[in-house]
Coordinates of C-alpha atoms and ligand atoms in Angstrom, one line a residue:
M1134 CA 3.9 59.9 -77.9
E1135 CA 6.6 60.7 -80.6
V1136 CA 5.8 63.9 -82.7
V1137 CA 6.6 63.0 -86.4
S1138 CA 7.2 65.9 -88.6
Q1139 CA 6.0 65.7 -92.2
S1140 CA 9.5 66.2 -93.7
S1141 CA 10.7 63.3 -91.7
L1142 CA 8.1 61.1 -93.2
S1143 CA 9.3 61.6 -96.6
Q1144 CA 12.7 60.0 -95.6
S1145 CA 13.5 56.4 -94.9
P1146 CA 15.1 55.8 -91.5
Q1147 CA 18.3 54.9 -93.3
S1148 CA 18.3 58.0 -95.4
Q1149 CA 17.9 60.0 -92.2
S1150 CA 20.9 58.5 -90.7
E1151 CA 23.0 59.0 -93.8
I1152 CA 22.0 62.7 -93.6
Q1153 CA 23.0 63.0 -90.0
K1154 CA 26.3 61.2 -90.4
P1155 CA 28.9 63.7 -91.5
K1156 CA 31.3 62.3 -94.3
S1157 CA 34.4 60.9 -93.0
Q1158 CA 37.7 62.7 -93.9
I1159 CA 40.3 60.4 -95.1
G1160 CA 42.9 63.2 -95.6
V1161 CA 46.0 63.3 -93.4
T1162 CA 49.0 65.6 -92.7
L1163 CA 52.6 64.2 -92.8
C1164 CA 55.3 66.5 -91.6
G1165 CA 53.0 69.4 -92.5
V1166 CA 52.4 68.2 -95.9
P1167 CA 48.6 67.5 -96.7
F1168 CA 47.8 64.3 -98.4
R1169 CA 44.2 63.7 -99.8
N1170 CA 44.4 60.2 -98.4
P1171 CA 46.8 58.0 -96.5
T1172 CA 47.8 55.8 -99.5
V1173 CA 51.3 56.4 -100.8
L1174 CA 53.3 54.7 -103.8
A1175 CA 56.1 53.0 -102.2
S1176 CA 59.7 53.6 -103.7
G1177 CA 61.0 51.7 -106.6
I1178 CA 57.7 50.2 -107.6
L1179 CA 57.0 52.0 -110.8
G1180 CA 59.6 54.0 -113.1
L1181 CA 59.4 57.6 -113.6
S1182 CA 56.9 57.8 -116.4
Q1183 CA 55.0 61.2 -116.2
E1184 CA 51.9 59.5 -117.9
V1185 CA 51.9 56.6 -115.2
F1186 CA 52.1 59.3 -112.4
G1187 CA 49.2 61.0 -114.0
R1188 CA 47.1 57.8 -114.1
L1189 CA 47.9 57.1 -110.5
A1190 CA 46.9 60.7 -109.7
R1191 CA 43.5 60.3 -111.3
L1192 CA 43.1 56.8 -109.8
G1193 CA 43.2 58.3 -106.3
V1194 CA 46.9 57.8 -105.1
G1195 CA 47.6 59.8 -101.9
G1196 CA 51.3 60.6 -102.5
I1197 CA 54.1 59.1 -104.7
T1198 CA 57.5 58.3 -103.7
T1199 CA 60.1 58.0 -106.4
K1200 CA 62.6 55.1 -107.1
S1201 CA 65.8 55.7 -105.0
C1202 CA 68.4 57.7 -106.8
S1203 CA 72.1 58.0 -106.4
L1204 CA 74.7 60.6 -107.4
Q1205 CA 75.8 58.7 -110.4
P1206 CA 73.6 56.6 -112.8
R1207 CA 73.3 52.8 -111.8
V1208 CA 72.8 50.1 -114.2
G1209 CA 71.3 47.6 -111.6
W1210 CA 71.4 43.8 -111.8
H1211 CA 70.8 41.6 -114.8
N1212 CA 67.3 40.1 -115.5
P1213 CA 65.5 38.3 -113.9
T1214 CA 65.3 41.0 -111.2
I1215 CA 61.7 40.7 -110.0
V1216 CA 59.8 37.4 -109.5
N1217 CA 56.3 36.7 -108.1
W1218 CA 57.0 33.6 -105.9
G1219 CA 53.3 32.9 -104.9
H1220 CA 53.1 34.9 -101.6
G1221 CA 54.6 38.2 -102.8
L1222 CA 57.7 39.3 -104.9
I1223 CA 61.5 38.6 -104.4
N1224 CA 63.6 41.3 -106.2
A1225 CA 67.2 42.3 -106.8
V1226 CA 66.8 45.4 -109.1
G1227 CA 70.1 46.7 -107.9
L1228 CA 68.8 50.4 -107.4
S1229 CA 69.1 51.1 -111.1
N1230 CA 68.5 54.8 -111.6
P1231 CA 69.6 57.4 -114.1
G1232 CA 71.5 59.6 -111.3
V1233 CA 70.5 62.7 -109.6
E1234 CA 71.0 65.1 -112.4
V1235 CA 68.3 63.4 -114.5
M1236 CA 66.2 62.8 -111.4
V1237 CA 65.9 66.4 -110.6
E1238 CA 64.4 67.0 -113.8
E1239 CA 62.1 64.2 -113.7
I1240 CA 60.9 65.3 -110.2
R1241 CA 60.4 68.8 -111.6
S1242 CA 58.2 67.2 -114.3
A1243 CA 56.4 65.0 -111.8
K1244 CA 55.5 67.9 -109.6
A1245 CA 54.0 69.8 -112.5
T1246 CA 51.9 66.4 -113.4
L1247 CA 50.8 65.7 -109.6
S1248 CA 50.3 69.3 -108.1
P1249 CA 47.0 69.8 -109.8
Y1250 CA 45.6 66.8 -108.0
G1251 CA 47.1 67.8 -104.8
V1252 CA 49.5 64.6 -104.7
P1253 CA 52.7 65.4 -103.0
I1254 CA 56.0 63.7 -104.2
I1255 CA 58.6 62.1 -102.0
A1256 CA 62.1 61.9 -103.5
S1257 CA 63.9 58.8 -102.4
I1258 CA 67.8 58.9 -102.1
F1259 CA 70.4 56.3 -101.7
A1260 CA 74.3 56.8 -101.4
N1261 CA 77.4 54.7 -100.4
T1262 CA 78.9 57.2 -97.8
I1263 CA 77.4 59.6 -95.2
Y1264 CA 79.0 62.5 -97.0
D1265 CA 77.3 61.5 -100.4
F1266 CA 73.9 61.5 -98.6
G1267 CA 74.5 65.0 -97.9
V1268 CA 75.5 65.9 -101.4
L1269 CA 72.4 64.1 -102.7
A1270 CA 70.0 65.7 -100.2
R1271 CA 71.2 69.2 -101.1
Y1272 CA 71.1 68.3 -105.0
I1273 CA 67.6 66.7 -104.8
S1274 CA 66.2 69.8 -102.9
E1275 CA 66.7 71.7 -106.2
A1276 CA 63.8 69.9 -107.5
E1277 CA 61.8 71.0 -104.5
P1278 CA 60.1 67.7 -103.6
D1279 CA 57.5 67.9 -100.8
L1280 CA 59.7 65.4 -98.8
I1281 CA 63.0 63.4 -99.0
E1282 CA 63.0 59.7 -98.0
V1283 CA 66.4 58.3 -97.2
N1284 CA 66.9 54.7 -98.1
I1285 CA 69.5 53.3 -95.5
S1286 CA 67.8 49.9 -95.6
C1287 CA 68.3 48.2 -99.1
P1288 CA 68.8 44.5 -98.5
N1289 CA 70.6 43.9 -101.8
L1290 CA 74.1 44.6 -100.9
D1291 CA 77.2 44.4 -103.0
T1292 CA 80.7 44.4 -101.6
Q1293 CA 81.1 48.2 -101.6
H1294 CA 78.5 48.5 -98.7
E1295 CA 79.2 45.4 -96.9
E1296 CA 76.4 46.5 -94.1
M1297 CA 73.3 48.3 -94.5
F1298 CA 73.5 51.8 -92.8
S1299 CA 70.2 51.0 -91.0
S1300 CA 71.9 48.2 -89.2
N1301 CA 73.6 50.5 -86.9
A1302 CA 71.9 53.0 -84.8
F1303 CA 74.9 55.4 -84.6
V1304 CA 75.5 55.4 -88.4
S1305 CA 71.7 55.8 -89.0
A1306 CA 71.8 58.8 -86.8
Q1307 CA 74.8 60.4 -88.6
V1308 CA 73.2 59.9 -92.0
T1309 CA 70.0 61.7 -90.6
R1310 CA 72.0 64.6 -89.3
M1311 CA 73.9 64.9 -92.7
V1312 CA 70.6 64.8 -94.8
K1313 CA 68.9 67.2 -92.2
R1314 CA 71.8 69.8 -92.8
N1315 CA 71.5 69.9 -96.5
A1316 CA 67.7 69.2 -97.1
R1317 CA 65.3 71.8 -97.8
C1318 CA 62.2 69.9 -96.8
P1319 CA 61.0 67.4 -94.3
V1320 CA 63.2 64.1 -94.0
V1321 CA 61.8 60.5 -93.8
I1322 CA 64.3 57.8 -92.8
K1323 CA 63.5 54.5 -94.2
L1324 CA 64.3 51.5 -91.9
S1325 CA 65.1 47.8 -92.4
P1326 CA 63.1 45.1 -90.5
N1327 CA 66.5 43.0 -90.7
V1328 CA 67.7 44.3 -87.3
E1329 CA 67.4 43.2 -83.7
N1330 CA 65.8 46.3 -82.3
I1331 CA 64.2 48.6 -84.7
A1332 CA 62.6 50.8 -81.8
L1333 CA 66.1 51.7 -80.8
I1334 CA 67.2 52.8 -84.3
A1335 CA 63.9 54.7 -84.7
K1336 CA 64.6 56.5 -81.5
E1337 CA 68.2 57.4 -82.6
V1338 CA 67.2 59.0 -85.9
A1339 CA 64.4 60.7 -84.3
N1340 CA 67.0 62.2 -81.8
A1341 CA 69.1 63.0 -84.8
G1342 CA 66.1 65.2 -86.3
A1343 CA 64.3 62.9 -88.6
D1344 CA 61.0 64.3 -89.1
A1345 CA 59.3 60.9 -90.2
I1346 CA 60.1 57.3 -90.5
C1347 CA 59.2 54.9 -93.3
A1348 CA 59.0 51.2 -92.2
I1349 CA 59.8 48.8 -93.6
N1350 CA 62.1 48.0 -96.7
S1351 CA 62.0 44.6 -98.2
L1352 CA 63.0 41.7 -95.8
G1353 CA 65.9 39.4 -96.3
P1354 CA 67.7 38.9 -98.5
G1355 CA 66.1 35.5 -99.4
I1356 CA 66.4 32.9 -102.1
V1357 CA 63.8 31.3 -104.1
L1358 CA 64.9 28.3 -106.3
D1359 CA 63.8 26.8 -109.6
I1360 CA 63.7 23.1 -108.5
D1361 CA 64.2 22.0 -112.2
T1362 CA 67.3 23.9 -112.7
A1363 CA 68.4 23.8 -109.0
Q1364 CA 69.2 27.6 -109.6
P1365 CA 68.0 30.7 -107.9
V1366 CA 65.2 32.5 -109.8
L1367 CA 67.0 35.7 -109.4
A1368 CA 70.0 36.6 -111.8
N1369 CA 71.5 38.2 -108.5
R1370 CA 70.6 34.9 -106.7
T1371 CA 69.4 36.7 -103.5
G1372 CA 66.8 39.3 -103.2
G1373 CA 64.5 41.4 -101.0
V1374 CA 61.3 39.8 -100.1
S1375 CA 58.2 41.9 -100.3
G1376 CA 54.3 41.5 -100.3
P1377 CA 51.7 39.8 -98.2
A1378 CA 54.2 37.2 -96.5
I1379 CA 55.9 40.2 -94.7
R1380 CA 52.9 42.1 -93.5
P1381 CA 52.9 40.7 -89.9
I1382 CA 56.4 41.6 -89.6
A1383 CA 55.9 45.3 -91.0
V1384 CA 53.0 45.7 -88.7
R1385 CA 55.2 44.6 -85.7
C1386 CA 57.8 47.0 -86.5
V1387 CA 55.5 50.0 -87.0
Y1388 CA 53.9 49.0 -83.7
D1389 CA 57.4 49.0 -82.0
I1390 CA 58.4 52.4 -83.7
C1391 CA 55.3 54.0 -82.8
R1392 CA 55.4 52.9 -79.3
A1393 CA 58.9 54.0 -78.9
L1394 CA 58.2 57.6 -80.5
K1395 CA 54.9 58.3 -78.7
G1396 CA 54.8 61.8 -77.5
T1397 CA 57.1 62.9 -80.2
S1398 CA 56.3 64.8 -83.5
V1399 CA 57.8 62.1 -85.6
Q1400 CA 55.3 60.3 -88.0
V1401 CA 55.4 56.9 -89.6
I1402 CA 54.8 55.7 -93.1
G1403 CA 53.7 52.1 -92.6
T1404 CA 54.8 49.8 -95.4
G1405 CA 55.1 46.2 -96.0
G1406 CA 52.5 43.8 -97.5
V1407 CA 49.6 46.2 -97.5
T1408 CA 47.3 44.9 -100.2
T1409 CA 43.7 45.8 -99.0
A1410 CA 41.8 48.6 -97.0
R1411 CA 41.9 46.1 -94.1
D1412 CA 45.7 46.0 -94.1
A1413 CA 46.0 49.7 -94.4
I1414 CA 43.6 50.4 -91.3
E1415 CA 45.7 47.7 -89.4
M1416 CA 48.8 50.0 -90.0
I1417 CA 47.0 53.1 -89.0
L1418 CA 45.7 51.2 -85.8
V1419 CA 49.3 50.6 -84.9
G1420 CA 50.1 54.3 -85.4
A1421 CA 51.0 55.0 -89.0
T1422 CA 50.1 58.3 -90.6
C1423 CA 50.5 57.2 -94.1
V1424 CA 50.5 53.7 -95.6
G1425 CA 53.0 52.7 -98.4
I1426 CA 51.9 50.3 -101.0
G1427 CA 54.5 48.5 -103.2
S1428 CA 54.1 44.9 -104.4
A1429 CA 50.2 44.9 -104.4
V1430 CA 50.5 47.5 -107.4
Y1431 CA 52.2 44.6 -109.2
H1432 CA 49.5 42.1 -108.0
H1433 CA 46.4 44.2 -108.3
G1434 CA 47.2 47.1 -110.6
Y1435 CA 46.8 50.9 -110.3
G1436 CA 43.2 50.5 -109.1
V1437 CA 44.7 49.4 -105.6
F1438 CA 44.8 52.9 -104.3
Q1439 CA 41.0 53.7 -105.1
D1440 CA 39.8 50.4 -103.6
M1441 CA 41.8 50.8 -100.5
C1442 CA 40.4 54.4 -99.8
A1443 CA 36.9 53.2 -100.5
G1444 CA 37.3 50.6 -98.0
I1445 CA 38.9 52.8 -95.3
E1446 CA 35.9 55.1 -95.8
A1447 CA 33.4 52.4 -95.4
Y1448 CA 35.3 51.5 -92.3
M1449 CA 35.1 54.8 -90.8
Q1450 CA 31.4 55.2 -91.6
R1451 CA 30.9 51.9 -89.9
H1452 CA 32.7 52.9 -86.8
D1453 CA 31.4 56.6 -87.0
Y1454 CA 34.9 58.0 -87.3
R1455 CA 34.9 61.3 -88.9
S1456 CA 38.8 61.7 -89.3
I1457 CA 42.0 59.1 -89.4
D1458 CA 43.1 60.8 -86.3
E1459 CA 40.1 59.3 -84.3
F1460 CA 41.5 55.8 -84.8
R1461 CA 45.2 56.2 -85.4
G1462 CA 47.2 54.4 -82.8
R1463 CA 44.2 52.5 -81.2
A1464 CA 46.1 49.4 -81.0
L1465 CA 49.1 50.9 -79.1
V1466 CA 49.3 49.8 -75.6
Ligands
FMN762 C1 60.8 45.8 -107.4 C2 61.0 46.7 -106.0 C3 61.9 47.7 -106.2 C4 62.1 48.3 -105.0 N1 63.1 49.5 -105.0 C5 63.2 50.3 -103.8 C6 63.8 51.4 -103.9 O1 64.4 51.7 -105.1 N2 64.1 52.1 -102.8 C7 63.4 51.9 -101.6 O2 63.7 52.5 -100.5 N3 62.8 50.7 -101.5 C8 62.5 49.9 -102.6 N4 61.6 48.7 -102.6 C9 61.0 48.5 -101.4 C10 59.6 49.1 -101.4 O3 59.6 50.4 -101.3 C11 58.9 48.6 -100.0 O4 59.5 49.0 -98.9 C12 58.9 47.0 -99.8 O5 58.6 46.3 -101.1 C13 57.7 46.5 -98.8 O6 56.5 47.0 -99.3 P1 55.5 46.1 -100.1 O7 55.4 44.7 -99.4 O8 54.2 46.8 -100.3 O9 56.1 46.0 -101.6 C14 61.4 48.1 -103.7 C15 60.6 47.0 -103.8 C16 60.3 46.1 -104.9 C17 59.3 45.0 -104.8

């Protein structure tokens, strides 16, 4: 016979189980930096408005990556630079930015805005030469970002670059060493999906000292036509493809990288087409520590971070996971 205490009678079976279940913790640590949840605004998606950063922090974003900055200001390409083609975005912004001098001040202000919420800032840098990557890393470190992300993988090339740095494992490693020598915080290397063997490149940058890897940058370049004018929709003609259409490729890249780096301390920001909590969970299951969100902010607004966190928490409750560590990498074989 089951002895039922008086106090337990006052609770429904459902509320008892709610009391017994400890609340799931969705906080993560990336390269020693605490994030209140795994969601991270991907680079280049929103400008540098402190008001926007403040709103994102109030709306639950876990971390913020700034637009990639170069040593000198860049104007970027002519409009139209970003087009929604129905399954995501195609963009050729041309890495427009005000240059590192302005960016250092912007990051300082952003830090003041974000630190009361415990939201780390990741400063993205982009250069034309390996040497300039080192100069930029030193310069941007003055703003004391929590991490530096190194964009060696932009698909919108002009004749200066000829080839993405991340197409070549040896060059990617050289950039990594140069940035590590000059940075005063952990370094994330951002890789491109447009390569034959992304795991090989990840291993080389890990051996060169990368603390984390962000995968993936936009896919492509691609072309979308306006069939009435028979012209490309972008002024630059070609552009990087992002959003839901690239997600299975991003997941495969993160899977390959996490398998290749198993047993090392190198962590991964899984980025590419993540729109819902289900997509974010998929990235974590293939080994990502944080999840980058870009095009979904265009399609669904700033509330996307909060919705994703609520969905991740519900999934964890359903599976009795108390922390993200308990299911990260479960799909890796
Ligand atoms: C309009 C736009 C601008 C971008 N600018 C940058 C950039 O400055 N630096 C960078 O590393 N990635 C940039 N990206 C790539 C994104 O950070 C991200 O890696 C890519 O879009 C895939 O994620 P998503 O499918 O969630 O958008 C940009 C993407 C878009 C759509």
